[in-house]
Coordinates of C-alpha atoms in Angstrom, one line a residue:
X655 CA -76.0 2.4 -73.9
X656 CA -75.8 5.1 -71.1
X657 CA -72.2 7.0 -70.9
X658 CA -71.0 7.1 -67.2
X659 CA -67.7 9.5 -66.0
X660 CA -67.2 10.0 -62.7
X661 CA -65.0 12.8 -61.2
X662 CA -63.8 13.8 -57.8
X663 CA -62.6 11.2 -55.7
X664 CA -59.1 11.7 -53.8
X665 CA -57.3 11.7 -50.2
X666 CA -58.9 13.2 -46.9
X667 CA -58.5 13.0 -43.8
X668 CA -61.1 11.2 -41.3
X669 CA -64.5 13.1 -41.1
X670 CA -63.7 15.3 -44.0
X671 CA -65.8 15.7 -47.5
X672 CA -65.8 15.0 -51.4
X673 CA -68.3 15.1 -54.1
X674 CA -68.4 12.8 -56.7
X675 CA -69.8 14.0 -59.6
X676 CA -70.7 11.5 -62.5
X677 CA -72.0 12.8 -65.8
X678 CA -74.5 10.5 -67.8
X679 CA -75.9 10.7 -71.3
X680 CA -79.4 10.0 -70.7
X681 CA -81.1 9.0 -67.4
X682 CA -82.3 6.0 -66.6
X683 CA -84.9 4.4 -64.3
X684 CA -82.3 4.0 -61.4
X685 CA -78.7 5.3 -61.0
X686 CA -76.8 5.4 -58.1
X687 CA -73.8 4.6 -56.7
X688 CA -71.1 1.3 -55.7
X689 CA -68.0 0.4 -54.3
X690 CA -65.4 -1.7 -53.8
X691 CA -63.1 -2.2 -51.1
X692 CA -59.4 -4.3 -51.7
X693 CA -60.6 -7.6 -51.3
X694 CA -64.5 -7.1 -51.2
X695 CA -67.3 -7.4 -53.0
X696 CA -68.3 -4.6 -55.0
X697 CA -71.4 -3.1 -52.1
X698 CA -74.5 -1.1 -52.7
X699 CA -74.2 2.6 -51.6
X700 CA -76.9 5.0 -52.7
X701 CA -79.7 5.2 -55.1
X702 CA -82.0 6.8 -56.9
X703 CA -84.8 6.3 -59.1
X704 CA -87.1 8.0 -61.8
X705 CA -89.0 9.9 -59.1
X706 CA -86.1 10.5 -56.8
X707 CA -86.9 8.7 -54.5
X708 CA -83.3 7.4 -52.7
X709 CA -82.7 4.4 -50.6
X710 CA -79.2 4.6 -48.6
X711 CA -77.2 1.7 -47.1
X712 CA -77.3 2.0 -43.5
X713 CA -73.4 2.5 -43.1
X714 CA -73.6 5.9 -44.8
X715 CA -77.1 7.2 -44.3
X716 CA -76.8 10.4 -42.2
X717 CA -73.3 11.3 -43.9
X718 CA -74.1 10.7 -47.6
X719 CA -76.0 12.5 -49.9
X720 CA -77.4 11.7 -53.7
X721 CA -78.8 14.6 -55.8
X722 CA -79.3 14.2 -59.3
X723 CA -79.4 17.8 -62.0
X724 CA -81.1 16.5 -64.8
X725 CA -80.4 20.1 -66.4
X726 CA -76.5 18.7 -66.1
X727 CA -76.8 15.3 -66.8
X728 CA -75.4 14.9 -63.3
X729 CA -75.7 12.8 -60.4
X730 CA -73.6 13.5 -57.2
X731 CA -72.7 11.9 -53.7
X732 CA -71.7 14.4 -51.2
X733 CA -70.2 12.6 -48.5
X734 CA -69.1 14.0 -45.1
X735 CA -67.9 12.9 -42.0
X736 CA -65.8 10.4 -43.9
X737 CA -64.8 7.4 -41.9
X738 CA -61.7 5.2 -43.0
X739 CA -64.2 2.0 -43.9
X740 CA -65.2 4.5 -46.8
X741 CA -62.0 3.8 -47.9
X742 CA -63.2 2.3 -51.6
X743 CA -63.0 2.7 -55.6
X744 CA -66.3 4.4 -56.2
X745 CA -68.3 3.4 -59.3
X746 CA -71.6 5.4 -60.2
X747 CA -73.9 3.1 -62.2
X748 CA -77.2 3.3 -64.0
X749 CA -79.6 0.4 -65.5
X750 CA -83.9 -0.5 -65.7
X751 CA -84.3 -2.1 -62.4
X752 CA -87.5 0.3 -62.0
X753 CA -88.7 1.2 -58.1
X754 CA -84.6 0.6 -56.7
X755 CA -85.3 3.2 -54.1
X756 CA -87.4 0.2 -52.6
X757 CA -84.9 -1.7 -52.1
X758 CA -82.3 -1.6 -49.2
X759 CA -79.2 -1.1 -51.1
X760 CA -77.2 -4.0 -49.6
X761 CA -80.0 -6.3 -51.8
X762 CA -79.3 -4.0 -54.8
X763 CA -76.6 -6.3 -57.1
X764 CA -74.7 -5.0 -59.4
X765 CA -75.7 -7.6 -62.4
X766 CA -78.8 -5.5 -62.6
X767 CA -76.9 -2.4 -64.2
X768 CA -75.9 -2.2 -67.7
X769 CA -73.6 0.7 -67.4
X770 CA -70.5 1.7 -65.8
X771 CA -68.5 4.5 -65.0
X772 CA -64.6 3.7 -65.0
X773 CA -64.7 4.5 -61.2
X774 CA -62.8 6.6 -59.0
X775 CA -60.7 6.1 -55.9
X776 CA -61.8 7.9 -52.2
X777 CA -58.8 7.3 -49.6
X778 CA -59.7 8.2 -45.9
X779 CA -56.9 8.6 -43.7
X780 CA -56.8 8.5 -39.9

């Protein structure tokens, strides 16, 4: 069982930043991140796998960012420009769905990760 804890979501204005940061016990073959809007289905975001290789939904690619410190047991999403549609709780996940980064993240469910952060809210304002 991997440990998840994500960090630093919050309130911004449209086409400002945040980094969430999420802290992991071990690594796994793909970890990345979801989220969920009121009302939605919890959507695909960003990924990346053992080689870190990334694969990025289409609605943030350009203004998102994954990196992973392995020396930190850290992955982060940098997003800028931030639009209000990225108005969502944020959830970093990891599981053993091997090659992800093949995968266009909108096909990428979340029944094929075992582990969870507890999430944490990104609020864009107009």
């Amino acid at each position: 069982q991997v440990q998840l804890a994500e960090s630093g979501g919050g309130a911004v204005q449209a086409g400002g930043s945040l980094r969430l940061s999420c802290g992991y016990t071990s690594r796994t073959f793909c970890m990345g991140w979801f989220r969920q809007a009121p009302g939605k289905e919890r959507e695909g975001v960003v990924f990346i796998d053992a080689d870190s290789k990334t694969t990025y939904a289409t609605t943030v690619m350009g203004r998102f960012t994954i990196s992973r410190d392995d020396a930190k047991n850290t992955l982060y999403l940098q997003m800028n420009s931030l639009k209000p549609e990225d108005t969502a709780m944020y959830y970093c996940a990891a599981g053993r769905f091997p090659s992800c980064a093949a995968f266009e993240p909108t096909y990428i469910r979340p029944v094929l990760f075992e582990n969870w952060g507890q999430g944490t809210q990104v609020t864009v304002s107009t």
